[in-house]
Short mmCIF file of C-alpha atoms and ligand atoms in Angstrom, two decimals:
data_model
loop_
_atom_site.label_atom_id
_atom_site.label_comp_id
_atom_site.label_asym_id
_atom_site.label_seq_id
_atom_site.Cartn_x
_atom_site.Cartn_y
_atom_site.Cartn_z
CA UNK A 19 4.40 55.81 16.17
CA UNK A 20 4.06 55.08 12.38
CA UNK A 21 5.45 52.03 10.66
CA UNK A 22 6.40 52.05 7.02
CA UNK A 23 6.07 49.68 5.05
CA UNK A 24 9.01 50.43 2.66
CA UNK A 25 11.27 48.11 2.64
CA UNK A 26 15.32 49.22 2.62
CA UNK A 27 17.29 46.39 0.24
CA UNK A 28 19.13 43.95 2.55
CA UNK A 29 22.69 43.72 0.16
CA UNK A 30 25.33 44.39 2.65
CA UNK A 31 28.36 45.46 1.99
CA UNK A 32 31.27 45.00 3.84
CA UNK A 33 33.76 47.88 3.82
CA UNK A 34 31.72 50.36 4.93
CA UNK A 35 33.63 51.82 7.63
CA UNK A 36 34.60 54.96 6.12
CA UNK A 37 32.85 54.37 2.87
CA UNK A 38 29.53 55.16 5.29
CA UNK A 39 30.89 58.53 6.47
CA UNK A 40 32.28 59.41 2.95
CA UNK A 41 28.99 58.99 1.28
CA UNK A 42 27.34 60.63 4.60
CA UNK A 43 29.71 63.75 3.88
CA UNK A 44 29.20 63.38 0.11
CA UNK A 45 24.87 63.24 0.78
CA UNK A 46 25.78 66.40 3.23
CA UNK A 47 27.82 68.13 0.48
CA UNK A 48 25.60 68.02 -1.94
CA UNK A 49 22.36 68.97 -0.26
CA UNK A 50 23.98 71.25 0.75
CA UNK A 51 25.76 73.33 -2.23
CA UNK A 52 22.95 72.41 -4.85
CA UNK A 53 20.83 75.81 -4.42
CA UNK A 54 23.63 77.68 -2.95
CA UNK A 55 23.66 81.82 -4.54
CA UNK A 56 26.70 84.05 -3.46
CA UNK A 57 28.57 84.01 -1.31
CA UNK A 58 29.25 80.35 -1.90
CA UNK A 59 30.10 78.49 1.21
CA UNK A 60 33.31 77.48 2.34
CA UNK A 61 33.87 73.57 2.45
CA UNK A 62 35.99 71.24 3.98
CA UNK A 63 36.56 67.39 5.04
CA UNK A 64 39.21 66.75 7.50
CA UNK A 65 39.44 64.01 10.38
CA UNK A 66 39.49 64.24 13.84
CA UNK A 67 37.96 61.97 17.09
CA UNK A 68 38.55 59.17 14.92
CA UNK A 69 35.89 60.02 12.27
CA UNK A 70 35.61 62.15 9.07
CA UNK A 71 34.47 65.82 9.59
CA UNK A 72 32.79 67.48 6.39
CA UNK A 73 31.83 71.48 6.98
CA UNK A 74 30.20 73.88 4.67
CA UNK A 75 29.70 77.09 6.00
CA UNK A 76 27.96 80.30 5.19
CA UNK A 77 29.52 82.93 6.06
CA UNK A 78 28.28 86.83 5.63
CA UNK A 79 29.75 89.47 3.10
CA UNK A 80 31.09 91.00 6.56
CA UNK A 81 32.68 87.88 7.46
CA UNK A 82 33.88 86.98 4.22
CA UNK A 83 35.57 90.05 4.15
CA UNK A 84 37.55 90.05 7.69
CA UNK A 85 38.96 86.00 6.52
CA UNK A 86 42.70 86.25 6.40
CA UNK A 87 43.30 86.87 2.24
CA UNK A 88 45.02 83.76 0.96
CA UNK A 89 48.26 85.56 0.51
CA UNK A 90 48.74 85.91 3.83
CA UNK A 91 47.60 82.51 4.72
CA UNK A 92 50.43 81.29 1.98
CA UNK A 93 52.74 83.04 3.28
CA UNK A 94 52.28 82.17 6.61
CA UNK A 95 51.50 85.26 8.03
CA UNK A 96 48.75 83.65 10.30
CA UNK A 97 50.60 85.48 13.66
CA UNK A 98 50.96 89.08 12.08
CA UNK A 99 47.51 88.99 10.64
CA UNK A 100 44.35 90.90 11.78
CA UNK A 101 42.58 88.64 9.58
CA UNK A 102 39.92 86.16 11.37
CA UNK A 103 41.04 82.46 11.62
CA UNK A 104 38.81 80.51 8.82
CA UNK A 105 36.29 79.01 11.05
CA UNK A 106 36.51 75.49 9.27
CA UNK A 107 40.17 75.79 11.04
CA UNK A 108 39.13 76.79 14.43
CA UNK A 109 36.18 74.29 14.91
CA UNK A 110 38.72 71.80 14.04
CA UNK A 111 40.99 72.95 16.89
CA UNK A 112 38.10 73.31 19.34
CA UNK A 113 37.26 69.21 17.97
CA UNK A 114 40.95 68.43 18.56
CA UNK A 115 41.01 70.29 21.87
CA UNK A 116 38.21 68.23 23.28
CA UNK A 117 39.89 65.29 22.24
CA UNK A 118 42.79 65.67 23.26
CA UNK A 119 42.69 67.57 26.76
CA UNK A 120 39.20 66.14 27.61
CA UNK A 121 37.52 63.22 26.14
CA UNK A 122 39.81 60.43 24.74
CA UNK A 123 40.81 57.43 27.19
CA UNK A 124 43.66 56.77 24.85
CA UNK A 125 45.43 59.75 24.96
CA UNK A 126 47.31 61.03 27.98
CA UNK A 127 47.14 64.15 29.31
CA UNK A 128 43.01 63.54 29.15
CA UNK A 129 40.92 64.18 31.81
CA UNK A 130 39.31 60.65 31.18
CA UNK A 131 42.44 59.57 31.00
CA UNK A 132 43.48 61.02 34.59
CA UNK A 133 40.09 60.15 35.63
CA UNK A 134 41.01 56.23 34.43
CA UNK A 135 44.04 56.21 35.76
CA UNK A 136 43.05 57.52 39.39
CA UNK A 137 40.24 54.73 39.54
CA UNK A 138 42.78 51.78 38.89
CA UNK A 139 44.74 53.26 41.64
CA UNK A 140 41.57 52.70 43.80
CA UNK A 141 40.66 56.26 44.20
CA UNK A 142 37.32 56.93 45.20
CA UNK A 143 36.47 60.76 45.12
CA UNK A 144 37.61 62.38 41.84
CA UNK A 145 37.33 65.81 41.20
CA UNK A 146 36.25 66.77 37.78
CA UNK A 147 36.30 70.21 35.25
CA UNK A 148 32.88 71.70 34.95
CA UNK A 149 33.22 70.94 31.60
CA UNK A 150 33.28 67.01 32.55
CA UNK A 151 30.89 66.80 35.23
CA UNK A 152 28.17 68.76 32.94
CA UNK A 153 28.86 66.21 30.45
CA UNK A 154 28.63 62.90 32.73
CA UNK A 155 25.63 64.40 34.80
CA UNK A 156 24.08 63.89 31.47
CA UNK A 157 25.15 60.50 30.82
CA UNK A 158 24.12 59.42 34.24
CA UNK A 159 20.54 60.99 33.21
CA UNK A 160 20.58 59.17 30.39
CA UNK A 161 22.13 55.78 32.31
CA UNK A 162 19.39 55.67 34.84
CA UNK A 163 16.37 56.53 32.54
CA UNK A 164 17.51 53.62 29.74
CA UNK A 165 17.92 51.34 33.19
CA UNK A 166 21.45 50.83 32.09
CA UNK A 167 21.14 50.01 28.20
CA UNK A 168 23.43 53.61 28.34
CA UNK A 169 26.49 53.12 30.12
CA UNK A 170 29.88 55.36 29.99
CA UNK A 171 31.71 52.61 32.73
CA UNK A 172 31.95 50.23 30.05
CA UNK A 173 35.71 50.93 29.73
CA UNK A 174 37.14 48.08 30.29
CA UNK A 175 34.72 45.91 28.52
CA UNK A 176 34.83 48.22 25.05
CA UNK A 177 38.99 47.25 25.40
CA UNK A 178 38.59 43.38 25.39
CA UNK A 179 36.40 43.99 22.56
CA UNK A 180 39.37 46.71 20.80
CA UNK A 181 37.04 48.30 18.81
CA UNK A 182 39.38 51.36 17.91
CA UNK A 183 41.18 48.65 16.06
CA UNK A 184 38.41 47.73 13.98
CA UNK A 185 38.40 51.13 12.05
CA UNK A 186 41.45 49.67 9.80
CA UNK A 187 40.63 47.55 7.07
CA UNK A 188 43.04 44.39 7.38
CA UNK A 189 40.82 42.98 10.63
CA UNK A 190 42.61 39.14 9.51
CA UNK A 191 43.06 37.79 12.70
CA UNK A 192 41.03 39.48 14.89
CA UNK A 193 39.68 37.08 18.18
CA UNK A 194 36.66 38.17 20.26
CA UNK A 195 37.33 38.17 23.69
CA UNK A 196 36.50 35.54 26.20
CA UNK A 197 33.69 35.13 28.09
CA UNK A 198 35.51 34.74 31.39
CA UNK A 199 37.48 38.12 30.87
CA UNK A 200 34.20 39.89 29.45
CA UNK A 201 32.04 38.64 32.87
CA UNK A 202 35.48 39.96 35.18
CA UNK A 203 35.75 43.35 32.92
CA UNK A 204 31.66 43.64 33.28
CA UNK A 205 31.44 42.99 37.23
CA UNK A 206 33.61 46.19 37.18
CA UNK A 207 31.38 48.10 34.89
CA UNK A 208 27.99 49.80 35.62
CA UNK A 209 26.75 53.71 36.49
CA UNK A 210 25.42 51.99 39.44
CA UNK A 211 28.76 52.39 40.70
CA UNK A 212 29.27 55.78 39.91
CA UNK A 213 27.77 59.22 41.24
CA UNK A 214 28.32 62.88 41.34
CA UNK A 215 28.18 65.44 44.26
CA UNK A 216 28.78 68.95 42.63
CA UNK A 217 31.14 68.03 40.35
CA UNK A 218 33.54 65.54 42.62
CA UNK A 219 33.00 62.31 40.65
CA UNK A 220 32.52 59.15 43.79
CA UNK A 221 33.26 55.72 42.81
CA UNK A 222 32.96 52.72 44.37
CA UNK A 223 34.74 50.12 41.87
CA UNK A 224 37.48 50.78 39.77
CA UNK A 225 35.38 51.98 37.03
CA UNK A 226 36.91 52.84 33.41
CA UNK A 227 35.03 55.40 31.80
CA UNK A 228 34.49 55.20 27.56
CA UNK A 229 32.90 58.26 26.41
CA UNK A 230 32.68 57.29 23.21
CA UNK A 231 28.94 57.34 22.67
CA UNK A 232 28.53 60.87 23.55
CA UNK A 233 31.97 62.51 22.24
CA UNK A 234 31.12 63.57 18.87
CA UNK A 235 27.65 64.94 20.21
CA UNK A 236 29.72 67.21 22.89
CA UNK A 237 31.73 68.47 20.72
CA UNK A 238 28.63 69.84 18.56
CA UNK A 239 27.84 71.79 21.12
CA UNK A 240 31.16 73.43 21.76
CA UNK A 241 30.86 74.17 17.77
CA UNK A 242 27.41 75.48 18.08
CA UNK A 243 28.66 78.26 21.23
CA UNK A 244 31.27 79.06 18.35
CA UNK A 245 28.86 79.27 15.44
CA UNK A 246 26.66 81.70 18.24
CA UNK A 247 29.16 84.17 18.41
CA UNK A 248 30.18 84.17 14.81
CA UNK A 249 26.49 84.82 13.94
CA UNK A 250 26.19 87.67 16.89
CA UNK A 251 29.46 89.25 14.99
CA UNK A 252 27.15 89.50 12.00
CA UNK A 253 30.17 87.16 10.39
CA UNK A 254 28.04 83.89 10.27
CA UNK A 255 24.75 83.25 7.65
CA UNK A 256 24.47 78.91 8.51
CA UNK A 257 26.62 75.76 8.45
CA UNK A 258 26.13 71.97 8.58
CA UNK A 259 29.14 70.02 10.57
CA UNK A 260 29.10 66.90 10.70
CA UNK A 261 31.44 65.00 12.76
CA UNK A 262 31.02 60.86 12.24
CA UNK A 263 27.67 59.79 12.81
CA UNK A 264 26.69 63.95 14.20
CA UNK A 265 25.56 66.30 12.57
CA UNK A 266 24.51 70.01 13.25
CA UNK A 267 22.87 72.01 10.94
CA UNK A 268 22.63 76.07 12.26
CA UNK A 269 20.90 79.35 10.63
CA UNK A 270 20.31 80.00 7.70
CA UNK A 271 21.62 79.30 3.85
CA UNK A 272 21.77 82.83 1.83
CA UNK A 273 19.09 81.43 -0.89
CA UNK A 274 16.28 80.22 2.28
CA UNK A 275 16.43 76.45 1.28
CA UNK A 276 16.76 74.41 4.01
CA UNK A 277 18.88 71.29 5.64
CA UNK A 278 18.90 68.06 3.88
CA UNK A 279 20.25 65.55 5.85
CA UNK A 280 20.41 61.97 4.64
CA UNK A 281 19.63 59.06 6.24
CA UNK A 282 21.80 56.43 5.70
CA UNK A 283 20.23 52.72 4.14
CA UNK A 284 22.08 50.41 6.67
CA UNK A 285 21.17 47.50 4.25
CA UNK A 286 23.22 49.38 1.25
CA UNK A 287 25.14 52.29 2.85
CA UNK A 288 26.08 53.73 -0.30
CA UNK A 289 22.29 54.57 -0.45
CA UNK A 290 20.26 57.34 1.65
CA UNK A 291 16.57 56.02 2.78
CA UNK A 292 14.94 59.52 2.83
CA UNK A 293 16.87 62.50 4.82
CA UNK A 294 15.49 64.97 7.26
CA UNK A 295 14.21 68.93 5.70
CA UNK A 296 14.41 70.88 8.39
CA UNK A 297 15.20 74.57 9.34
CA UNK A 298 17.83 76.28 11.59
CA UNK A 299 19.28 74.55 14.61
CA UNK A 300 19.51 70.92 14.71
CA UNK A 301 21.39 67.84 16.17
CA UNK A 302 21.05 64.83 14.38
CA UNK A 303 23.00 61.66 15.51
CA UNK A 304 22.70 58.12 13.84
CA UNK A 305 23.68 54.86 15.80
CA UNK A 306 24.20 51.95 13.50
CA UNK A 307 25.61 48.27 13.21
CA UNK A 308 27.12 49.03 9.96
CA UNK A 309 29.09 52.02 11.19
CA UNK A 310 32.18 49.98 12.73
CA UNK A 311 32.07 46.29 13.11
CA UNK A 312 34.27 43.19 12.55
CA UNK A 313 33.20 39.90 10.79
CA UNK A 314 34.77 36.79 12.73
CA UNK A 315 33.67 33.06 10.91
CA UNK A 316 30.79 34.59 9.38
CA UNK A 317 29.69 36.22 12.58
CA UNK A 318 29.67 40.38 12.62
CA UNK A 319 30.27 42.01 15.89
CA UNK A 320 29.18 45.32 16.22
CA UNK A 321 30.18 48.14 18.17
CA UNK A 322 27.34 48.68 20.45
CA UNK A 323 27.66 46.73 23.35
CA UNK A 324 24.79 45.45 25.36
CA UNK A 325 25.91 46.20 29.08
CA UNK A 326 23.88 43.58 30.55
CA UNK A 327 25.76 41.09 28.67
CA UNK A 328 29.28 42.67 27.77
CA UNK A 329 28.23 41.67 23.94
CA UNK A 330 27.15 43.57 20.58
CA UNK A 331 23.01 44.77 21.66
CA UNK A 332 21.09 42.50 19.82
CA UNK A 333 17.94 44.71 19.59
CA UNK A 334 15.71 44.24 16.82
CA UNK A 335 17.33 47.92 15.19
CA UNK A 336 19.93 48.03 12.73
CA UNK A 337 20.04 52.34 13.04
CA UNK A 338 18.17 55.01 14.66
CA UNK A 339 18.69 58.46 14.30
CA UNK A 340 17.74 61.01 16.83
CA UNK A 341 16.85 64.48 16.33
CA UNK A 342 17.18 67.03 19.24
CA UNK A 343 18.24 70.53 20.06
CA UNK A 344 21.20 69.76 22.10
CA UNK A 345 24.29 67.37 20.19
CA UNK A 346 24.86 65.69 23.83
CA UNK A 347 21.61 64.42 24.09
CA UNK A 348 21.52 63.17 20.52
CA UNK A 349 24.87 61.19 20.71
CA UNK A 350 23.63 59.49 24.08
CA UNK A 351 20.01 58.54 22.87
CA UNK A 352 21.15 57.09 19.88
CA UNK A 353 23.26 54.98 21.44
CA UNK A 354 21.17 54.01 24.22
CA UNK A 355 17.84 53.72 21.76
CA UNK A 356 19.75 51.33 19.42
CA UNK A 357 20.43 49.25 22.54
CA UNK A 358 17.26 49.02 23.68
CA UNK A 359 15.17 48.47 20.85
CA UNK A 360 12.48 50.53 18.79
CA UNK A 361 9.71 50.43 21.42
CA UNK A 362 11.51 51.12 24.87
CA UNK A 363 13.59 53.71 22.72
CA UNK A 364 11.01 55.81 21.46
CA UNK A 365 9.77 56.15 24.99
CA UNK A 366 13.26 57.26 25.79
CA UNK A 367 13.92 59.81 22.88
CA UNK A 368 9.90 61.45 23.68
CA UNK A 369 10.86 61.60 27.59
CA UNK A 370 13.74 63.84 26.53
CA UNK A 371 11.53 65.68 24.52
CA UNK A 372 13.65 64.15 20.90
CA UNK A 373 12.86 62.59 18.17
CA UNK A 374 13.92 59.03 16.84
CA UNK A 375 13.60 57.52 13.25
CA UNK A 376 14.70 53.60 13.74
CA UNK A 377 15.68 51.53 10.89
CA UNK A 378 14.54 47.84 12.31
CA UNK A 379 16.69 44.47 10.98
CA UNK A 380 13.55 43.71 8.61
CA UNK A 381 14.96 47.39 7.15
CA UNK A 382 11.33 48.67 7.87
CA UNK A 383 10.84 51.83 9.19
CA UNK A 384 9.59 53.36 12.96
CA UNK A 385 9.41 56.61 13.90
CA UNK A 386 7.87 58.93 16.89
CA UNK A 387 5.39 61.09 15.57
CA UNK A 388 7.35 64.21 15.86
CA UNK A 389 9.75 62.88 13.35
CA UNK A 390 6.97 62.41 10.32
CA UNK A 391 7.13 66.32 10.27
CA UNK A 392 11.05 66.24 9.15
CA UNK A 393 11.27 63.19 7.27
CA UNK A 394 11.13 62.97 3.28
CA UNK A 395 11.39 58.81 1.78
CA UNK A 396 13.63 58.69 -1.05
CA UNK A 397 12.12 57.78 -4.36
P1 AMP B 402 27.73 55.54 19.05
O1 AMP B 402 28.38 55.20 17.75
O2 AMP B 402 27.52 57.00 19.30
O3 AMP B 402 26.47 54.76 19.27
O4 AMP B 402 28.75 55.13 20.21
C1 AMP B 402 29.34 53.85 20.25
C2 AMP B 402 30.56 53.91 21.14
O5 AMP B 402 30.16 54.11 22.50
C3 AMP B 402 31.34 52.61 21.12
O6 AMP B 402 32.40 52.66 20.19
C4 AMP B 402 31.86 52.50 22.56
O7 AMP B 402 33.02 53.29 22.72
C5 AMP B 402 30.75 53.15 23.37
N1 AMP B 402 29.65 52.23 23.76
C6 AMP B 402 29.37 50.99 23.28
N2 AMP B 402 28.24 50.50 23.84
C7 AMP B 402 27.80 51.47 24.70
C8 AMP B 402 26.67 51.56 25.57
N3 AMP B 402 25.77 50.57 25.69
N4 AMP B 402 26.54 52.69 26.30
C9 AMP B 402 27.43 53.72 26.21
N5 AMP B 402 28.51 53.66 25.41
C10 AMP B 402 28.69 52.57 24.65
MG1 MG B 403 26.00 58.04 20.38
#
């Protein structure tokens, strides 16, 4: 591992909720148009999974061509078309999909929801979608190798702490929860509990499942099957998507450059450190104490909870950001690596064959030796 000596500024600023994914998207945006030749890409910035999702994508003359024209999109023609569905469009319907039908604990109709619901009742064999059980095989991996810093039971301890809530900007009145209730909600937490046999899901507490930390990382690689098929239809040239604190970068741009993708100064978050140059497919997904957090008399609580205590990890990292082929294993290291601190995490991202760039509270920077290939310090 290298350390760097640079040192990020320590000025923090305190509404950075969606300022830091603005400025992300902004960074994204304009690494990624500034050498772009024709055909220009197509961009967008929409929300969905609670987060901002910027897109610019590359598409071929071929699939340029077979877009629906705008007249017809105008005039609402969208059903009697032969035109193809502008991609930004459909990966936000695949992102909403997974929300809604498979991922969210808040909305019902979810499998996690169903899955919630059926463990409060005191069920103890659940049978899950393919789709689910791939996802939380994975998380288990990732539970037992980080010896628990990673943990998708934490359901009922993320909602004493209502951390949805904290995305809104009036947090005036906001309590932490108590300790009693947090020690109660935590001796029903843990994977230890949990296990899979094929894909029936066997509990033996009433477990609440949060799959926040690995959501926006599944849901790059539904996008990337879609972005595979687009290209094998000689429609697709490259994109970035970014969704929150994921990105995926994929192919090619028309004039050869490659990805930028900036790495956010947690100290001043309307700054990038340095940002990652790298070519064709990538996940990149950045944990971070300044991505959602509350301030309660002058203390900040972060969203990262430390499962061995039911409180915000108090590692010595204020971000990491993990690079790795697959979006699923990005999402889940970064959260687990933040947790458990530059050292033990860098183990953890090399085991899974990733790399981690950590931004540690003294804003120096750590990194695994893979990672000095793809990272580029600011000026
Ligand atoms: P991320 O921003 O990807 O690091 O994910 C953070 C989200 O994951 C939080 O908002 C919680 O919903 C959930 N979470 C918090 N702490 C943990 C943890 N130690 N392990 C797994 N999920 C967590
Ligand atoms: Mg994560």
């Amino acid at each position: 591992m290298k350390q760097f000596l640079k040192k990020a500024e320590t000025v923090y600023i305190r509404h950075v909720g969606i300022l830091t994914v603005l400025s992300l998207c902004l960074s994204l945006a304009v690494f990624a148009g500034c050498a772009a030749r024709q055909p220009e890409p197509l961009k967008s910035v929409d929300t969905g999974m609670g987060t901002i999702i910027s897109q610019t994508i590359y598409m071929t003359r071929q699939g340029e061509k077979a877009l629906r024209t705008q007249e017809e999109e105008d005039a609402g023609k969208s059903y009697v078309t032969e035109g193809d569905v502008p991609p930004a469009e459909e990966i936000l319907s695949l992102i909403g999909d997974m929300e809604q039908n498979l991922l969210s604990w808040r909305i019902s109709g979810s499998e996690i929801c169903y899955v919630n619901s059926q463990a409060a009742d005191g069920q103890d064999r659940i049978t899950l979608s393919r789709e689910l059980s791939d996802i939380m095989e994975t998380c288990l991996l990732i539970s037992a190798a980080s010896d628990g810093a990673f943990d998708i039971t934490l359901g009922q301890v993320t909602r004493l702490w209502n951390i949805d809530e904290w995305s809104g900007s009036d947090k005036t009145g906001y309590e932490p929860p108590i300790e009693e209730e947090l020690l109660t909600a935590l001796s029903q937490s843990g994977s230890r509990f949990v296990s899979l046999q094929g894909n029936t899901l066997c509990l033996s507490k009433r477990v609440q499942l949060d799959l926040g930390a690995v959501g926006k990382g599944a849901a790059l690689q539904v996008i990337l099957k879609y972005l595979q098929e687009k290209e094998a239809q000689g429609k697709l040239e490259g994109a970035v998507i970014s969704v929150g604190g994921s990105i995926l970068t994929y192919g090619r741009k028309p004039d050869g450059g490659s990805w930028k993708v900036g790495i956010i100064n947690p100290g001043d978050t309307s700054r990038n450190l340095g940002y990652l140059d790298l070519s064709g497919q990538w996940c990149i997904s950045t944990s971070g104490d300044y991505e959602r957090f509350v301030e309660v008399d002058g203390v900040r609580y972060h969203h990262i909870m430390n499962p061995a205590t039911g409180y915000p990890a108090c590692s010595d990292v204020s971000s990491v950001t993990i690079l790795s082929k697959d979006g699923l294993l990005s999402d889940a290291l970064s959260t687990a690596c933040f947790v458990l601190g530059v050292d033990k995490g860098e183990k953890l991202a090399e085991e899974f064959g990733a790399e981690a760039l950590f931004v540690d509270k003294n804003g120096q920077l750590h990194m695994t030796e893979g990672m000095e290939e793809y990272f580029r310090l600011s000026n």
